[in-house]
Coordinates of N, CA and C in Angstrom, one line a residue:
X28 N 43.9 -71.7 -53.7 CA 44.6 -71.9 -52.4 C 45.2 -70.6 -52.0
X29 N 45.1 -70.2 -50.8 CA 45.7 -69.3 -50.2 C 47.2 -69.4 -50.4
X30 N 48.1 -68.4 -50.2 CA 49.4 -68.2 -50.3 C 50.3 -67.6 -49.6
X31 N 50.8 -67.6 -48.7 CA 52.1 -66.7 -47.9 C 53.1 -66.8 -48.4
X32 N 53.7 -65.9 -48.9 CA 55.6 -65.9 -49.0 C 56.2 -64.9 -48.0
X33 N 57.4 -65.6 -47.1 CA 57.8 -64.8 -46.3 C 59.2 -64.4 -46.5
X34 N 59.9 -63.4 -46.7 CA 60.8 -63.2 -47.5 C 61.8 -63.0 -45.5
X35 N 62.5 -63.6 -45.2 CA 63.6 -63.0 -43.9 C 64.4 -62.7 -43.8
X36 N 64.9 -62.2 -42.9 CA 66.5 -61.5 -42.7 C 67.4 -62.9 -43.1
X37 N 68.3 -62.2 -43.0 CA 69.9 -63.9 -42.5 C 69.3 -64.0 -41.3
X38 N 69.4 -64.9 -41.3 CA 68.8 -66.1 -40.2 C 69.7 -67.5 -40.0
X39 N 70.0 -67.7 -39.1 CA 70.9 -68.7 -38.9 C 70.4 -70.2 -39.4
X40 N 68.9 -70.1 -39.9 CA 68.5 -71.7 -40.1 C 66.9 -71.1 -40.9
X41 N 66.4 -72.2 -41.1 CA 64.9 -71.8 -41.9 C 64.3 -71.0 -41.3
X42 N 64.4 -71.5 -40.0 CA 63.2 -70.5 -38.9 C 63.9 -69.3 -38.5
X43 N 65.2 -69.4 -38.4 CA 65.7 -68.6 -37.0 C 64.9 -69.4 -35.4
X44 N 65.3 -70.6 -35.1 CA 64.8 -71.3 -34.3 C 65.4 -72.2 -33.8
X45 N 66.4 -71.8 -33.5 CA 67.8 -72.6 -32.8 C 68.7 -71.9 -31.4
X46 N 69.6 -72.5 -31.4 CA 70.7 -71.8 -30.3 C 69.7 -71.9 -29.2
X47 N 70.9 -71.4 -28.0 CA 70.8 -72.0 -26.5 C 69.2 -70.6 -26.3
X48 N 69.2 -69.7 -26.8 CA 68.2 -68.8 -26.6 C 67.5 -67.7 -27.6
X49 N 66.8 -68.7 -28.3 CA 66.0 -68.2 -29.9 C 65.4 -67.2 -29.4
X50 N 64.9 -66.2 -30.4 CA 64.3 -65.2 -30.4 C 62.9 -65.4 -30.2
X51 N 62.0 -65.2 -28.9 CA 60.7 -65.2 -28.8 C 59.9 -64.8 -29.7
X52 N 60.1 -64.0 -30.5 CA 59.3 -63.7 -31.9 C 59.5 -64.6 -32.9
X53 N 60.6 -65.1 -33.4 CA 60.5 -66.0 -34.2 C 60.0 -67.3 -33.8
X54 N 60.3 -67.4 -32.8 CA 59.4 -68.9 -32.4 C 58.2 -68.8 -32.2
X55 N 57.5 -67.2 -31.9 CA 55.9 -67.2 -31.7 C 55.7 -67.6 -32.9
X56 N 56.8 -66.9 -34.0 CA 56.0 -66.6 -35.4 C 56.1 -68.2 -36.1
X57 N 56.8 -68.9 -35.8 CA 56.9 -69.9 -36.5 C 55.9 -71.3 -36.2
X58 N 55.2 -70.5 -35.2 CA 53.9 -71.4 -34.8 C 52.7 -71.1 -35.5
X59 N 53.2 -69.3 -36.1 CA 51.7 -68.8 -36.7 C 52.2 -69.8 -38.1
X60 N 53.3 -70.0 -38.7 CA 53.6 -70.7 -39.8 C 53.0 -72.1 -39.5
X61 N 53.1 -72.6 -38.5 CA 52.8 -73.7 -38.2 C 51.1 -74.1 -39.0
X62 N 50.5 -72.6 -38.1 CA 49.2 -72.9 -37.9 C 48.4 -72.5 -39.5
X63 N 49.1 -71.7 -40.2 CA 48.4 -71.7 -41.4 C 48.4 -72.8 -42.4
X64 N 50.2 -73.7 -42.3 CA 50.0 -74.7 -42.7 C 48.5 -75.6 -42.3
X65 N 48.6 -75.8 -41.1 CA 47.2 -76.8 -41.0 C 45.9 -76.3 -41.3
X66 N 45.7 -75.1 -41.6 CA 44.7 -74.5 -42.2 C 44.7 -74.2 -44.0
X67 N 46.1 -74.8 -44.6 CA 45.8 -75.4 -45.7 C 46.4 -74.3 -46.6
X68 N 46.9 -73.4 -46.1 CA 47.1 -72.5 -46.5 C 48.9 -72.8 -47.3
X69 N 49.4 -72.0 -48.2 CA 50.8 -72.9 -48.6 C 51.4 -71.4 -48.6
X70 N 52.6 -71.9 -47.6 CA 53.3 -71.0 -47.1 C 54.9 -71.6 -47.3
X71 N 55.6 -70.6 -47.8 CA 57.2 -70.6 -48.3 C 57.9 -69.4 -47.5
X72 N 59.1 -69.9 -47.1 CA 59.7 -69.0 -46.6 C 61.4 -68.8 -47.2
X73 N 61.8 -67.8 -47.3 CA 63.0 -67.5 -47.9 C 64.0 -66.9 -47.1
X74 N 65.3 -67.4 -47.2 CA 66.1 -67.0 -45.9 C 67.3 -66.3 -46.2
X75 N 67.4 -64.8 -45.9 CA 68.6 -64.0 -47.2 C 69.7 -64.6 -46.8
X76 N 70.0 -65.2 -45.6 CA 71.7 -66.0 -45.5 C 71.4 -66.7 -46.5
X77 N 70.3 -68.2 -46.7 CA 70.2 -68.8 -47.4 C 70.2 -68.9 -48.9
X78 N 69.2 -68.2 -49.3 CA 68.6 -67.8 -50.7 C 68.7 -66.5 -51.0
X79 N 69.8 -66.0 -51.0 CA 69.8 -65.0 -51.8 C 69.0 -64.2 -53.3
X80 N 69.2 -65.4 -53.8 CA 69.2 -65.2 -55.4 C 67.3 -65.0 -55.2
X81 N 66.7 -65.4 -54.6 CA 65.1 -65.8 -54.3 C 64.8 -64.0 -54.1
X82 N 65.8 -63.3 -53.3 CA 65.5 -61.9 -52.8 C 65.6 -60.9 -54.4
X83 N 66.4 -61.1 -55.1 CA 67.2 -60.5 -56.2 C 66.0 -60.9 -57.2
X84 N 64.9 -62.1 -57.1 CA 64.8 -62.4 -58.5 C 63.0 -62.2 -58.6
X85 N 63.2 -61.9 -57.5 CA 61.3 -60.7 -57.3 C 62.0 -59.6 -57.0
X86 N 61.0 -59.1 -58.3 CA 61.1 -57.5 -58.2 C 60.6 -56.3 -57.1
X87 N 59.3 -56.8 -56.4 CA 58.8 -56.2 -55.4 C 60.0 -55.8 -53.8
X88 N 60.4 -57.6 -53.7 CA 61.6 -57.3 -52.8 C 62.8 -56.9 -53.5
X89 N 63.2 -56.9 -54.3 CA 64.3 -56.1 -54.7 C 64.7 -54.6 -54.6
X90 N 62.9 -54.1 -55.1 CA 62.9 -52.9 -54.9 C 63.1 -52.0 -53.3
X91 N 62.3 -53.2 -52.8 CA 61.9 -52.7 -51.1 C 63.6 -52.6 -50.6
X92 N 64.2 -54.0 -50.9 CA 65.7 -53.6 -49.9 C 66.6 -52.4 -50.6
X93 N 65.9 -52.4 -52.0 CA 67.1 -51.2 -52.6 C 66.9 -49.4 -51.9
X94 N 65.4 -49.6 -51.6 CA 65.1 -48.4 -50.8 C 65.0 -48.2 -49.3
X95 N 64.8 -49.2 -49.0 CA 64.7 -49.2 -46.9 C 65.7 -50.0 -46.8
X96 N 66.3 -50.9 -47.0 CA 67.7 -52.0 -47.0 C 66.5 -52.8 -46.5
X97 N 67.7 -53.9 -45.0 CA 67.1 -55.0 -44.4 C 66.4 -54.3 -43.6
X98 N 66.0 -53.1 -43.6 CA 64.9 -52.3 -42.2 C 63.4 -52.8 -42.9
X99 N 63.3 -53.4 -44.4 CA 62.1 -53.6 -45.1 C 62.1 -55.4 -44.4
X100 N 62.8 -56.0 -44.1 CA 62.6 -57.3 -43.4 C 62.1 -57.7 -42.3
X101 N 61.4 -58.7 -42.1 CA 60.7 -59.6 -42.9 C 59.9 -58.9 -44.0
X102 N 60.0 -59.3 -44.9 CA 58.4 -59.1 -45.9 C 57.6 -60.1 -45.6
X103 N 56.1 -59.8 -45.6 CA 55.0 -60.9 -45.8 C 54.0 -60.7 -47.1
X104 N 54.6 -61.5 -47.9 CA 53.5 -61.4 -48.9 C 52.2 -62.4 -48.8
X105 N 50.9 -62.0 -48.8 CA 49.5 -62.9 -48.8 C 49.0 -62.6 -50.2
X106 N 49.0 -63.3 -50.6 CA 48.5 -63.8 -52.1 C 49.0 -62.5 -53.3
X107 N 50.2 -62.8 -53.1 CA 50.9 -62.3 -53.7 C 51.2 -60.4 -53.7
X108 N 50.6 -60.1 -52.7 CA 50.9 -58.7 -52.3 C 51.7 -58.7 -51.2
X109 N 52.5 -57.4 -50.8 CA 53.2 -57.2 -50.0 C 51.9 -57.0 -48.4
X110 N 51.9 -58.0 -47.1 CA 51.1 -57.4 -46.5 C 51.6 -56.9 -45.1
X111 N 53.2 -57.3 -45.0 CA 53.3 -56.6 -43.6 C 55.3 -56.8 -44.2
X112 N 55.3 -55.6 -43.5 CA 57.2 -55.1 -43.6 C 57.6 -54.5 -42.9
X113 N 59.2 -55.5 -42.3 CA 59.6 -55.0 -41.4 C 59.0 -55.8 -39.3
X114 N 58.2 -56.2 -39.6 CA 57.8 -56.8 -38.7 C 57.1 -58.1 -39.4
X115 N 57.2 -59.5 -37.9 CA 55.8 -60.7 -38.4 C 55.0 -60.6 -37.9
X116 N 53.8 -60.7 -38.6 CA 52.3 -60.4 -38.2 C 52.4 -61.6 -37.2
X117 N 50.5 -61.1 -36.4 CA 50.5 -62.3 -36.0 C 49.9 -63.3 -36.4
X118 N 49.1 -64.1 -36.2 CA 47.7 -65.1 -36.5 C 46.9 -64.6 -36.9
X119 N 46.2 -63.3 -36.0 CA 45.0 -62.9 -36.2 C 45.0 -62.2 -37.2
X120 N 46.2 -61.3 -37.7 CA 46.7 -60.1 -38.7 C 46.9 -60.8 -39.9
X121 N 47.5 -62.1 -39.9 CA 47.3 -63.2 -40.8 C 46.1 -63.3 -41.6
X122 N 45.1 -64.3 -40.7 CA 44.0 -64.5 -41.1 C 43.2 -63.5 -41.2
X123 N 43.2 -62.4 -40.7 CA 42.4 -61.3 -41.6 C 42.6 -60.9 -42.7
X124 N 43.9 -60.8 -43.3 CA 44.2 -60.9 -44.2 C 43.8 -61.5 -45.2
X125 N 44.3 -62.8 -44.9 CA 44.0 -63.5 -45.6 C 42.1 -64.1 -46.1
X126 N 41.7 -63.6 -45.5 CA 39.7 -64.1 -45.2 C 40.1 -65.3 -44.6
X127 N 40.5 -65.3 -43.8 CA 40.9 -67.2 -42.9 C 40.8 -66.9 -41.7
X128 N 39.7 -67.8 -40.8 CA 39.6 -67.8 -39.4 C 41.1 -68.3 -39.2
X129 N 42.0 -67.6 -38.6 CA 42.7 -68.4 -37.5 C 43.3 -67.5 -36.0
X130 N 42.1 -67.6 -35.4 CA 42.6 -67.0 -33.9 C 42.8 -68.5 -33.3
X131 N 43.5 -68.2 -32.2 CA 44.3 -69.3 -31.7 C 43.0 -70.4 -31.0
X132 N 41.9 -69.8 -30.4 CA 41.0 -70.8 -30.2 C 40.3 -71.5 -31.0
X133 N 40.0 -71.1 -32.0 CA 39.4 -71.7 -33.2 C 40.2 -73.3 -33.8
X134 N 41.6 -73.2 -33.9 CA 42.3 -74.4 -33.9 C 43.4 -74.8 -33.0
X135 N 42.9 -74.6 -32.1 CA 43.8 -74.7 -30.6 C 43.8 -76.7 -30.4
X136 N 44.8 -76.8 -29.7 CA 44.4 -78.3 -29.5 C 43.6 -78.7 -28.9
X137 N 42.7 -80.1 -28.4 CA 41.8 -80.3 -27.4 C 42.0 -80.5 -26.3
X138 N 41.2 -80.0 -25.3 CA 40.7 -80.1 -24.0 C 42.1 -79.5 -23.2
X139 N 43.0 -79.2 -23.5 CA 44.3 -79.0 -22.7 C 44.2 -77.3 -23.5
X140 N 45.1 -76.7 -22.0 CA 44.9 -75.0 -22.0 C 46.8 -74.8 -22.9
X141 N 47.2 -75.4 -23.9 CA 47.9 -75.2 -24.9 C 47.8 -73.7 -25.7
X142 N 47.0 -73.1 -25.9 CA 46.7 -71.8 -26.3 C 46.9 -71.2 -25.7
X143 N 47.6 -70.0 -25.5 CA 47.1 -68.8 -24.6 C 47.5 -67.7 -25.6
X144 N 46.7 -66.7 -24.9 CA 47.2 -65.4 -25.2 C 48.0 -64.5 -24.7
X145 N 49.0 -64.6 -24.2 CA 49.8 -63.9 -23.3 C 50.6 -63.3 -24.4
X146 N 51.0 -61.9 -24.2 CA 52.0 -61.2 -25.0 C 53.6 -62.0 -25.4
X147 N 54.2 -62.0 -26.0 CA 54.9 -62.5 -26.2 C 56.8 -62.4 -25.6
X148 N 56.2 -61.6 -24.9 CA 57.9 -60.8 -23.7 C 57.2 -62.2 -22.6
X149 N 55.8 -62.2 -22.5 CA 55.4 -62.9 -21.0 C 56.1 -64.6 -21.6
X150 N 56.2 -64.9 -22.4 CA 56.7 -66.3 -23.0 C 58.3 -66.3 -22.8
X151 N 58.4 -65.5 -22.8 CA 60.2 -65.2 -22.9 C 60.5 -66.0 -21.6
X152 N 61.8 -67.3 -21.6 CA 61.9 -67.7 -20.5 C 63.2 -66.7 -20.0
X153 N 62.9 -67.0 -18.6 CA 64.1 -66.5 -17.6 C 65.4 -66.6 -18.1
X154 N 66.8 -66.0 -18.2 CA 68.0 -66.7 -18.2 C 68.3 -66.4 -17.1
X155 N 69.4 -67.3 -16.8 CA 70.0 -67.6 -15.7 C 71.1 -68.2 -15.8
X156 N 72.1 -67.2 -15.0 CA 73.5 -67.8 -15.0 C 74.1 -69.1 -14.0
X157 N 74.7 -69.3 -14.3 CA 75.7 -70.2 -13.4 C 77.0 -70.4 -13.7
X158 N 77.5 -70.1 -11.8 CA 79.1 -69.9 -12.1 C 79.0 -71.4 -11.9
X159 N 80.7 -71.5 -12.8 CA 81.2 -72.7 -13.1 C 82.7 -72.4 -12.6
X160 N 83.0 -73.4 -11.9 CA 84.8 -72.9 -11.0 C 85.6 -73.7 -13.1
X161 N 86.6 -72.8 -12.7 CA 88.1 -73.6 -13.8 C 88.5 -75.1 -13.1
X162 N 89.1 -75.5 -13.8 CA 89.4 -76.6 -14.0 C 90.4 -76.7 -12.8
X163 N 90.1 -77.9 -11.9 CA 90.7 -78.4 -11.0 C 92.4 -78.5 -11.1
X164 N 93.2 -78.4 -10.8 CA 94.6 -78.6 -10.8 C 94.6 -79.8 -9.3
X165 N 95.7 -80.9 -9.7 CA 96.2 -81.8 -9.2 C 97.5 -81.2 -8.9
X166 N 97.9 -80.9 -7.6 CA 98.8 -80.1 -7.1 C 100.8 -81.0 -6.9
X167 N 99.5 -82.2 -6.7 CA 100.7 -83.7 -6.4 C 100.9 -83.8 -8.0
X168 N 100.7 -83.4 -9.1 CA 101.3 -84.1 -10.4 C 101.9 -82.7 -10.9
X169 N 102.6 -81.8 -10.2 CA 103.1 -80.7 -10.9 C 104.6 -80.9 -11.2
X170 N 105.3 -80.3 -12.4 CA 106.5 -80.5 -12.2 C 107.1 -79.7 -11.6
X171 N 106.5 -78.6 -10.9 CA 107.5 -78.2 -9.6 C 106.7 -77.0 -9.2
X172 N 107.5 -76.1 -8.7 CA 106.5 -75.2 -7.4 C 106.9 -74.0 -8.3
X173 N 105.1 -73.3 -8.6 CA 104.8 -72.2 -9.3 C 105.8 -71.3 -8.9
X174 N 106.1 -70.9 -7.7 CA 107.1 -70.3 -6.9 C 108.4 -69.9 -7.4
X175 N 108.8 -71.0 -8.2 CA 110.3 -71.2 -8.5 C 110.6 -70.6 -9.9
X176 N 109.8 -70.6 -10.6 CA 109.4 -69.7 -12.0 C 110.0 -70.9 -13.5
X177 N 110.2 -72.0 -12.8 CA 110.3 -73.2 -13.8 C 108.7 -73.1 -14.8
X178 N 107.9 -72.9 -14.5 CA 106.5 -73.6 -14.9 C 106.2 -71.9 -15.7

């Protein structure tokens, strides 16, 4: 069986895949995780907020953060070698790696255009602000007039 270990930064959750505006990379990447799972592939991911002790207790990553720090994070190890640091591969960087077809068409869903290839800034949604007024004041329930310097 094929193998990925992904070693991450602190990360607020497994993925880094939460809050009002996640990181477009980690959500691309966590689809490439997605996708090697269903290709059968057994993939573990380690999260240094989380698991510490997991980073300390392989020697390969120990060594890497004792000499580049967290600038060596992510690690990707594919079958037990170190194959990308410092950045997540993608799919295609994956499965070459690994001898595994997985470009996105190959196991894309059916008949619906769910795949694409668009760079990954083009996925990034819009933010967008909106003003919000303070909190209304009820003028008739005051105990007396701002004016007077009681209040």
């Amino acid at each position: 069986m094929k193998t990925v270990e992904i070693y991450d930064p602190a990360l607020c959750c497994s993925s880094g895949v939460c809050g009002p505006s996640p990181d477009a990379k980690l959500v691309a990447f966590s689809n490439v995780v997605e996708r090697l799972k269903k290709a059968g592939v057994s993939v573990t991911r380690f999260n240094l907020a989380q698991e510490p002790l997991k980073f300390a207790q392989n020697a390969m990553v120990k060594r890497e953060l004792e000499e580049k720090g967290e600038a060596a994070l992510p690690l990707v190890f594919a079958q037990g070698e170190i194959a990308f640091q410092g950045t997540y591969p993608s799919l295609e960087e994956l499965g070459e790696r690994l001898g595994v077809e997985l470009s996105p068409a190959a196991q894309c869903c059916e008949g619906e255009s769910c795949c694409q290839d668009e760079p990954i800034e083009a996925k990034k949604a819009p933010v967008q602000f909106v003003k919000v007024d303070g909190p209304k004041l009820n003028r008739s329930n005051e105990c007396c007039d701002p004016s007077t310097g009681c209040c």
